[in-house]
């Protein structure tokens, strides 16, 4: 029991640390969204959203999953002791640079060859062309920050992603608008943020590894080739996941144009805290799940992940209540026409909730049946596209977001059936029904207070309503815990004791 509690506390402590970084980043993101929406408008923000989504997806392809595989290569080198660790990093960096530059050239070529006659997407082609050179830089940022985590240091990643990148972008966006560069302002802000983040990432690697020792560095082309071949399967899975999480913004742009993409993109950005609540758990949860799977098997791991999923759900539901109550005035505050994305925001929040909490168990399928996991993601990505095409003519942006919600819910159900089939994992309904019932009570109170003051949903009404909803949610949860005697800490995970505490930050 003590061992299980140790693993549970480890997950919670790591989550609190990661959550602080996400909170800082969300503050910067909201400030950037305010600047982008109020000063540049929906059409330019839509082109920017599609362009940056393209860069991020391409960077994942060019990164070749090295931000994960690098840990394995560095550990193998440490066991053999034949090279300096920084030389392993530099060798892998050359691989990432070559692959990402090839991907960038492909994206640039496709954007240049695409027809430019569509007036509703006129800014998007330009955005992709100008942002394509950022693909190698973004791939290197992810890779280099992974190297700093191997040294069990998190501050460089927190500062690079949560301070350098967003705030450099805000300063340049404001400067570009002041100089009258409205068409290029958001693009320049992304470039500035990327360059600032990369520079700090290089600085972090140099500090973590004590310099680059370039005079002694001799890359081994055969070893680079082996690493390239070894990275292809995991890169394919990462790329499918990246496309699945960004597919909706491409569909909106293709069907409705970049103005609608800007409105949808703003709703999508506001829904991200729900996803980040789950990501805050991953730094500690993923290595603990991997260890439990290795030592206790899939069935036991499935039961343990259910308890972790419940804790994630409890945290995410706080965000759901807040965003439901204040989402509309937030969208109004961000600029003209963005309030049209409120229905899409509610659907996207629900989809992020389902994927965030109930997607934890997909780690078991990734470890045990990686091809099945990749096929499932691909299949439901196709379902989402088909649903969006069918629902968009009648319901517009909300229809596209609802298609994403339906696809996500169906994927969660399929995942549960596969776990039952392959590993006999049974997850009791009580793990999620009580938290959802408590959240439903909180939402009902919040909405009742809002509508009791008429149709207006300004901050003066929405914020007190959100606080009242959270109070009801917390009281309902406390009552449930007292009556049921449930322990909300993740249970049943295998902990490595002191080794956990040392290695977890590097994951």
Coordinates of C-alpha atoms in Angstrom, one line a residue:
X1 CA 0.0 0.0 0.0
X2 CA 2.9 2.4 0.8
X3 CA 4.4 1.6 -2.5
X4 CA 1.2 2.5 -4.3
X5 CA 0.8 5.7 -2.4
X6 CA 4.3 6.7 -3.2
X7 CA 3.6 6.4 -7.0
X8 CA 0.3 8.3 -6.5
X9 CA 2.0 11.1 -4.7
X10 CA 4.8 11.2 -7.3
X11 CA 2.2 11.7 -10.0
X12 CA 0.4 14.5 -8.1
X13 CA 3.7 16.3 -7.3
X14 CA 4.8 16.2 -10.9
X15 CA 1.5 17.4 -12.1
X16 CA 1.6 20.4 -9.8
X17 CA 5.0 21.4 -11.1
X18 CA 4.0 21.0 -14.7
X19 CA 0.7 22.7 -14.1
X20 CA 2.5 25.9 -12.9
X21 CA 4.3 26.1 -16.3
X22 CA 1.0 25.6 -18.1
X23 CA -0.7 28.3 -16.0
X24 CA 2.1 30.7 -17.0
X25 CA 1.8 29.7 -20.6
X26 CA -2.0 30.1 -20.6
X27 CA -1.7 33.7 -19.3
X28 CA 0.7 34.5 -22.1
X29 CA -1.5 32.7 -24.7
X30 CA -4.6 34.7 -23.6
X31 CA -2.7 37.9 -23.9
X32 CA -1.5 37.0 -27.4
X33 CA -5.0 35.9 -28.4
X34 CA -6.3 39.3 -27.2
X35 CA -3.7 41.1 -29.3
X36 CA -4.3 38.9 -32.3
X37 CA -8.0 39.1 -32.2
X38 CA -8.5 42.8 -31.4
X39 CA -5.7 44.1 -33.7
X40 CA -5.5 41.7 -36.6
X41 CA -9.0 40.2 -36.9
X42 CA -10.5 36.8 -37.7
X43 CA -9.3 36.4 -41.3
X44 CA -5.6 37.0 -40.5
X45 CA -5.8 34.9 -37.3
X46 CA -7.4 32.1 -39.4
X47 CA -4.5 32.1 -41.9
X48 CA -2.1 32.2 -38.9
X49 CA -3.9 29.3 -37.2
X50 CA -3.7 27.1 -40.3
X51 CA -0.1 28.1 -41.0
X52 CA 1.1 27.4 -37.5
X53 CA -0.8 24.1 -37.4
X54 CA 1.0 23.1 -40.6
X55 CA 4.4 24.0 -39.1
X56 CA 3.7 22.1 -35.9
X57 CA 2.6 19.0 -37.7
X58 CA 5.5 19.1 -40.1
X59 CA 7.9 19.6 -37.2
X60 CA 6.7 16.4 -35.6
X61 CA 7.4 14.6 -38.9
X62 CA 10.8 16.2 -39.1
X63 CA 11.6 15.5 -35.4
X64 CA 11.5 11.7 -36.0
X65 CA 10.3 11.1 -32.5
X66 CA 13.9 11.9 -31.3
X67 CA 12.6 13.9 -28.3
X68 CA 11.6 10.4 -26.9
X69 CA 14.2 8.1 -28.6
X70 CA 17.1 10.4 -27.4
X71 CA 16.6 9.1 -23.9
X72 CA 17.2 5.5 -25.1
X73 CA 20.3 6.5 -27.1
X74 CA 21.8 8.5 -24.3
X75 CA 21.2 5.7 -21.8
X76 CA 22.8 3.1 -24.2
X77 CA 25.8 5.4 -24.7
X78 CA 26.1 5.9 -20.9
X79 CA 26.2 2.1 -20.4
X80 CA 28.8 1.7 -23.1
X81 CA 30.8 4.8 -22.1
X82 CA 32.5 5.3 -25.5
X83 CA 31.3 8.8 -26.3
X84 CA 30.5 12.1 -24.6
X85 CA 26.7 12.5 -24.1
X86 CA 26.8 15.9 -25.9
X87 CA 28.1 14.1 -29.0
X88 CA 25.1 11.8 -29.0
X89 CA 22.9 14.9 -28.8
X90 CA 24.8 16.6 -31.7
X91 CA 24.6 13.5 -33.8
X92 CA 20.9 13.2 -33.3
X93 CA 20.5 17.0 -33.9
X94 CA 22.1 16.6 -37.3
X95 CA 19.5 13.8 -38.1
X96 CA 16.6 16.1 -37.0
X97 CA 18.0 19.0 -38.9
X98 CA 18.3 17.0 -42.1
X99 CA 14.9 15.4 -41.9
X100 CA 13.1 18.6 -40.9
X101 CA 14.7 20.6 -43.7
X102 CA 13.5 18.0 -46.2
X103 CA 10.0 18.2 -44.8
X104 CA 10.2 22.0 -44.9
X105 CA 11.2 22.0 -48.5
X106 CA 8.3 19.7 -49.3
X107 CA 5.8 22.0 -47.5
X108 CA 7.2 25.0 -49.2
X109 CA 7.0 23.4 -52.6
X110 CA 3.4 22.3 -52.1
X111 CA 2.4 25.7 -50.8
X112 CA 4.1 27.4 -53.8
X113 CA 2.5 25.1 -56.3
X114 CA -1.0 25.4 -54.8
X115 CA -3.5 27.6 -56.8
X116 CA -3.9 31.1 -55.3
X117 CA -7.2 32.0 -56.9
X118 CA -9.4 31.3 -53.8
X119 CA -10.1 34.7 -52.3
X120 CA -11.3 33.2 -49.0
X121 CA -7.9 31.6 -48.4
X122 CA -5.7 34.2 -49.9
X123 CA -3.7 34.9 -46.8
X124 CA -3.2 31.2 -45.9
X125 CA -0.9 30.3 -48.7
X126 CA 1.3 33.3 -47.9
X127 CA 1.4 32.3 -44.2
X128 CA 2.4 28.7 -45.0
X129 CA 5.2 29.9 -47.4
X130 CA 6.6 32.4 -44.8
X131 CA 6.4 30.0 -41.9
X132 CA 7.8 26.9 -43.7
X133 CA 11.4 27.8 -42.7
X134 CA 10.3 27.6 -39.0
X135 CA 9.8 23.8 -39.4
X136 CA 13.5 22.9 -38.7
X137 CA 13.7 25.4 -35.9
X138 CA 10.6 24.1 -34.2
X139 CA 11.8 20.5 -34.6
X140 CA 15.1 21.4 -33.0
X141 CA 13.4 23.2 -30.1
X142 CA 11.5 20.0 -29.2
X143 CA 14.6 17.9 -29.6
X144 CA 17.0 20.1 -27.6
X145 CA 14.5 20.6 -24.7
X146 CA 14.2 16.8 -24.6
X147 CA 18.0 16.7 -24.1
X148 CA 17.8 19.0 -21.1
X149 CA 15.2 16.8 -19.6
X150 CA 17.6 13.9 -19.8
X151 CA 19.7 15.8 -17.4
X152 CA 16.7 16.0 -15.0
X153 CA 16.3 19.8 -15.5
X154 CA 12.9 21.2 -16.3
X155 CA 13.5 25.0 -16.0
X156 CA 14.8 25.4 -19.6
X157 CA 11.7 23.8 -21.1
X158 CA 9.4 25.9 -18.9
X159 CA 11.2 29.2 -19.7
X160 CA 11.6 28.4 -23.5
X161 CA 8.0 27.4 -24.1
X162 CA 6.2 29.5 -21.5
X163 CA 8.1 32.7 -21.4
X164 CA 10.5 33.2 -24.4
X165 CA 8.3 32.0 -27.2
X166 CA 4.9 33.6 -26.2
X167 CA 6.2 36.9 -24.9
X168 CA 8.6 37.5 -27.7
X169 CA 5.7 36.9 -30.1
X170 CA 3.5 39.4 -28.2
X171 CA 6.2 42.1 -28.3
X172 CA 6.8 41.7 -32.1
X173 CA 3.0 41.5 -32.9
X174 CA 2.4 44.8 -31.1
X175 CA 5.4 46.4 -32.8
X176 CA 4.3 45.1 -36.2
X177 CA 0.8 46.6 -35.7
X178 CA 2.2 49.9 -34.6
X179 CA 4.4 50.1 -37.7
X180 CA 1.4 49.3 -39.9
X181 CA 2.5 45.7 -40.9
X182 CA -0.9 44.2 -40.3
X183 CA -0.7 41.5 -43.0
X184 CA 2.7 40.2 -41.7
X185 CA 2.4 41.0 -38.0
X186 CA 1.2 37.6 -36.7
X187 CA 3.7 35.7 -39.0
X188 CA 6.6 37.9 -37.7
X189 CA 5.4 37.3 -34.1
X190 CA 5.7 33.5 -34.6
X191 CA 9.1 33.8 -36.2
X192 CA 10.3 35.9 -33.3
X193 CA 9.0 33.6 -30.7
X194 CA 10.5 30.6 -32.5
X195 CA 14.0 32.2 -32.7
X196 CA 13.9 33.3 -29.1
X197 CA 12.9 29.9 -27.9
X198 CA 15.5 28.1 -30.0
X199 CA 18.3 30.4 -28.8
X200 CA 17.3 29.7 -25.1
X201 CA 17.1 26.0 -25.9
X202 CA 20.6 26.0 -27.3
X203 CA 21.8 27.9 -24.2
X204 CA 20.0 25.3 -22.0
X205 CA 21.7 22.3 -23.7
X206 CA 25.1 24.0 -23.4
X207 CA 24.6 24.6 -19.7
X208 CA 23.3 21.1 -19.0
X209 CA 26.1 19.3 -20.9
X210 CA 29.0 21.6 -20.0
X211 CA 29.6 22.8 -23.6
X212 CA 29.5 21.2 -27.1
X213 CA 33.1 19.9 -27.4
X214 CA 33.0 20.5 -31.2
X215 CA 36.7 19.9 -31.8
X216 CA 36.3 16.3 -30.7
X217 CA 33.0 15.7 -32.5
X218 CA 33.0 13.2 -35.3
X219 CA 29.5 12.2 -36.6
X220 CA 29.1 8.5 -37.5
X221 CA 26.9 8.3 -40.6
X222 CA 26.2 4.6 -40.2
X223 CA 24.9 5.2 -36.7
X224 CA 22.8 8.1 -37.9
X225 CA 21.3 5.9 -40.6
X226 CA 20.5 3.2 -38.0
X227 CA 18.8 5.8 -35.8
X228 CA 16.8 7.1 -38.7
X229 CA 15.5 3.6 -39.5
X230 CA 14.7 2.9 -35.9
X231 CA 12.7 6.2 -35.6
X232 CA 10.3 5.6 -38.5
X233 CA 7.7 3.5 -36.8
X234 CA 7.3 5.8 -33.8
X235 CA 7.4 8.8 -36.1
X236 CA 4.4 7.4 -38.1
X237 CA 2.4 7.1 -34.9
X238 CA 3.3 10.6 -33.7
X239 CA 2.4 12.0 -37.1
X240 CA -1.0 10.4 -37.1
X241 CA -1.7 11.7 -33.7
X242 CA -0.5 15.2 -34.7
X243 CA -2.8 15.2 -37.8
X244 CA -5.7 13.9 -35.7
X245 CA -5.4 16.8 -33.2
X246 CA -5.1 19.5 -35.8
X247 CA -7.4 18.1 -38.5
X248 CA -10.4 20.2 -37.6
X249 CA -8.7 23.5 -38.3
X250 CA -7.8 22.3 -41.8
X251 CA -11.3 21.1 -42.5
X252 CA -12.8 24.5 -41.4
X253 CA -10.4 26.4 -43.6
X254 CA -11.1 24.1 -46.6
X255 CA -14.9 24.2 -46.2
X256 CA -15.5 27.8 -44.9
X257 CA -12.4 29.9 -45.5
X258 CA -9.9 31.6 -43.3
X259 CA -12.3 34.0 -41.5
X260 CA -14.3 31.0 -40.2
X261 CA -11.0 29.3 -39.4
X262 CA -10.0 32.3 -37.3
X263 CA -13.3 32.2 -35.3
X264 CA -12.9 28.4 -34.9
X265 CA -9.2 28.7 -34.1
X266 CA -10.0 31.2 -31.3
X267 CA -12.5 28.7 -29.8
X268 CA -9.9 26.0 -30.2
X269 CA -7.3 28.0 -28.4
X270 CA -9.6 28.6 -25.5
X271 CA -10.4 24.9 -25.2
X272 CA -6.7 24.0 -24.8
X273 CA -6.5 24.3 -21.0
X274 CA -8.6 21.2 -20.8
X275 CA -6.0 19.3 -22.8
X276 CA -3.2 20.9 -20.9
X277 CA -4.7 19.7 -17.6
X278 CA -4.1 16.1 -18.9
X279 CA -0.6 17.0 -20.3
X280 CA 0.4 18.3 -16.9
X281 CA 0.0 14.7 -15.6
X282 CA 2.0 13.1 -18.4
X283 CA 5.5 14.0 -17.2
X284 CA 5.1 11.7 -14.2
X285 CA 2.2 9.5 -15.3
X286 CA 3.7 8.2 -18.5
X287 CA 6.9 6.7 -17.0
X288 CA 4.9 5.3 -14.0
X289 CA 2.4 3.6 -16.4
X290 CA 5.3 2.2 -18.5
X291 CA 6.9 0.8 -15.4
X292 CA 3.7 -0.7 -14.1
X293 CA 3.0 -2.3 -17.5
X294 CA 6.4 -3.8 -17.6
X295 CA 6.3 -5.2 -14.1
X296 CA 2.6 -5.9 -13.4
X297 CA 1.1 -6.5 -16.9
X298 CA -1.6 -4.9 -19.0
X299 CA -4.6 -5.9 -16.9
X300 CA -3.3 -4.5 -13.6
X301 CA -2.1 -1.4 -15.4
X302 CA -5.6 -0.9 -16.9
X303 CA -7.1 -0.8 -13.4
X304 CA -4.5 1.7 -12.2
X305 CA -4.9 4.0 -15.2
X306 CA -8.6 4.1 -14.4
X307 CA -7.8 5.7 -11.0
X308 CA -5.5 8.2 -12.7
X309 CA -8.1 9.0 -15.3
X310 CA -10.6 9.8 -12.5
X311 CA -8.2 12.3 -11.0
X312 CA -7.5 13.9 -14.4
X313 CA -11.3 14.1 -14.9
X314 CA -11.8 15.8 -11.6
X315 CA -9.3 18.5 -12.6
X316 CA -10.6 18.9 -16.1
X317 CA -14.2 19.4 -15.0
X318 CA -13.1 22.5 -13.2
X319 CA -12.1 24.0 -16.5
X320 CA -15.3 22.8 -18.2
X321 CA -17.4 24.6 -15.6
X322 CA -15.4 27.8 -15.9
X323 CA -15.2 27.8 -19.8
X324 CA -18.9 27.1 -20.1
X325 CA -19.8 30.0 -17.9
X326 CA -17.3 32.6 -19.1
X327 CA -16.6 31.4 -22.7
X328 CA -19.0 33.7 -24.4
X329 CA -17.9 36.9 -22.8
X330 CA -14.3 35.8 -23.4
X331 CA -15.0 35.4 -27.1
X332 CA -16.7 38.8 -27.2
X333 CA -13.7 40.4 -25.5
X334 CA -11.3 38.9 -28.1
X335 CA -12.8 40.8 -31.0
X336 CA -15.6 41.1 -33.5
X337 CA -17.5 37.9 -34.6
X338 CA -15.5 35.6 -32.4
X339 CA -18.7 35.0 -30.3
X340 CA -19.9 32.9 -33.2
X341 CA -17.5 30.2 -32.1
X342 CA -19.2 29.6 -28.7
X343 CA -21.1 26.5 -29.8
X344 CA -17.9 25.1 -31.3
X345 CA -16.1 26.0 -28.0
X346 CA -18.5 23.9 -26.0
X347 CA -18.1 20.9 -28.3
X348 CA -14.3 21.2 -28.3
X349 CA -14.2 21.4 -24.5
X350 CA -16.3 18.2 -24.3
X351 CA -14.0 16.5 -26.8
X352 CA -10.9 17.5 -24.9
X353 CA -12.5 16.3 -21.7
X354 CA -13.2 12.8 -23.1
X355 CA -9.8 12.4 -24.8
X356 CA -7.9 13.8 -21.8
X357 CA -9.4 11.7 -19.1
X358 CA -10.4 8.5 -21.0
X359 CA -7.4 8.6 -23.3
X360 CA -4.9 7.6 -20.6
X361 CA -5.7 3.9 -21.2
X362 CA -4.5 4.3 -24.8
X363 CA -1.0 4.1 -23.4
X364 CA -1.6 0.4 -22.8
X365 CA -2.6 -0.2 -26.4
X366 CA 0.4 1.8 -27.6
X367 CA 2.7 -0.5 -25.6
X368 CA 1.0 -3.7 -26.3
X369 CA -0.7 -3.2 -29.8
X370 CA 1.0 -0.1 -31.4
X371 CA -0.4 -1.0 -34.9
X372 CA -3.9 -1.3 -33.5
X373 CA -3.6 2.1 -31.7
X374 CA -2.4 3.8 -34.9
X375 CA -5.2 2.1 -37.0
X376 CA -7.8 3.2 -34.5
X377 CA -6.6 6.8 -34.5
X378 CA -6.6 6.8 -38.3
X379 CA -10.0 5.3 -38.6
X380 CA -11.6 7.9 -36.3
X381 CA -9.8 10.7 -38.0
X382 CA -11.6 9.7 -41.2
X383 CA -14.9 9.5 -39.2
X384 CA -14.3 13.0 -38.0
X385 CA -13.7 14.4 -41.5
X386 CA -16.8 12.6 -42.9
X387 CA -18.9 13.9 -40.0
X388 CA -17.7 17.4 -40.5
X389 CA -18.5 17.4 -44.2
X390 CA -22.0 16.1 -43.4
X391 CA -22.8 18.4 -40.5
X392 CA -21.2 21.7 -41.7
X393 CA -23.9 22.7 -44.3
X394 CA -26.6 22.8 -41.6
X395 CA -24.7 23.6 -38.4
X396 CA -21.6 25.5 -39.6
X397 CA -18.7 25.7 -37.2
X398 CA -20.7 24.0 -34.4
X399 CA -21.4 21.1 -36.7
X400 CA -17.7 20.6 -37.5
X401 CA -16.8 20.7 -33.8
X402 CA -19.7 18.3 -33.0
X403 CA -18.3 15.9 -35.5
X404 CA -14.9 16.0 -33.6
X405 CA -16.8 15.4 -30.4
X406 CA -18.7 12.4 -31.8
X407 CA -15.5 10.9 -33.2
X408 CA -13.7 11.4 -29.9
X409 CA -16.5 9.7 -27.9
X410 CA -16.6 6.8 -30.4
X411 CA -12.9 6.4 -30.2
X412 CA -13.1 6.3 -26.4
X413 CA -15.7 3.6 -26.5
X414 CA -13.7 1.6 -29.1
X415 CA -10.6 1.9 -26.9
X416 CA -12.5 0.5 -23.9
X417 CA -13.8 -2.5 -26.0
X418 CA -10.3 -3.2 -27.3
X419 CA -8.9 -3.2 -23.7
X420 CA -11.6 -5.6 -22.6
X421 CA -10.9 -7.8 -25.6
X422 CA -7.1 -7.9 -25.5
X423 CA -6.4 -7.5 -21.8
X424 CA -9.7 -8.2 -19.9
X425 CA -9.5 -4.7 -18.5
X426 CA -12.8 -3.8 -16.8
X427 CA -13.3 -0.2 -15.6
X428 CA -16.1 0.3 -13.1
X429 CA -18.6 3.0 -14.1
X430 CA -18.4 4.4 -10.6
X431 CA -14.9 5.8 -11.5
X432 CA -16.5 8.5 -13.7
X433 CA -20.2 8.7 -12.9
X434 CA -19.9 10.5 -9.6
X435 CA -17.5 13.2 -10.8
X436 CA -19.7 13.8 -13.8
X437 CA -22.8 14.1 -11.7
X438 CA -21.0 16.6 -9.4
X439 CA -20.0 18.7 -12.4
X440 CA -23.5 18.5 -13.9
X441 CA -24.8 20.0 -10.6
X442 CA -22.2 22.8 -10.7
X443 CA -23.0 23.5 -14.4
X444 CA -26.7 23.6 -13.7
X445 CA -26.3 26.2 -10.9
X446 CA -24.0 28.3 -13.1
X447 CA -26.3 28.3 -16.0
X448 CA -29.4 28.9 -13.9
X449 CA -27.7 32.0 -12.4
X450 CA -26.7 33.3 -15.8
X451 CA -30.1 32.9 -17.4
X452 CA -31.9 34.3 -14.3
X453 CA -30.4 37.7 -15.3
X454 CA -31.7 37.4 -18.9
X455 CA -29.8 36.6 -22.0
X456 CA -26.8 38.8 -21.2
X457 CA -23.6 36.9 -20.4
X458 CA -21.1 39.6 -19.4
X459 CA -18.3 39.0 -17.0
X460 CA -20.2 40.7 -14.2
X461 CA -22.7 37.8 -14.3
X462 CA -20.5 35.0 -15.7
X463 CA -17.7 35.1 -13.2
X464 CA -19.9 34.9 -10.1
X465 CA -21.9 32.2 -11.8
X466 CA -18.7 30.2 -12.5
X467 CA -17.6 30.6 -8.9
X468 CA -21.0 29.4 -7.6
X469 CA -20.8 26.4 -10.0
X470 CA -17.3 25.5 -8.8
X471 CA -18.5 25.7 -5.1
X472 CA -21.4 23.3 -5.8
X473 CA -19.0 21.0 -7.7
X474 CA -16.6 21.0 -4.8
X475 CA -19.3 20.4 -2.2
X476 CA -20.8 17.6 -4.2
X477 CA -17.4 15.9 -4.6
X478 CA -16.6 16.3 -0.9
X479 CA -19.9 14.7 0.0
X480 CA -19.3 11.8 -2.4
X481 CA -15.8 11.2 -1.0
X482 CA -17.1 11.2 2.6
X483 CA -19.9 8.8 1.8
X484 CA -18.0 6.4 -0.4
X485 CA -14.7 6.5 1.4
X486 CA -12.9 6.8 -2.0
X487 CA -9.2 7.7 -2.2
X488 CA -8.7 10.2 -5.0
X489 CA -5.0 9.5 -5.4
X490 CA -4.0 7.2 -8.3
X491 CA -3.9 3.6 -6.9
X492 CA -2.0 0.4 -7.8
X493 CA 0.9 1.8 -9.8
X494 CA 4.4 0.3 -9.4
X495 CA 6.9 2.9 -8.1
X496 CA 10.6 2.7 -8.4
X497 CA 11.1 4.5 -5.1
X498 CA 14.0 6.9 -5.1
X499 CA 14.7 6.1 -8.7
X500 CA 11.3 7.5 -9.6
X501 CA 12.0 10.8 -8.1
X502 CA 15.3 11.1 -9.9
X503 CA 14.2 10.0 -13.3
X504 CA 10.7 11.3 -13.7
X505 CA 11.7 14.9 -14.6
X506 CA 13.7 13.5 -17.5
X507 CA 10.7 11.9 -19.0

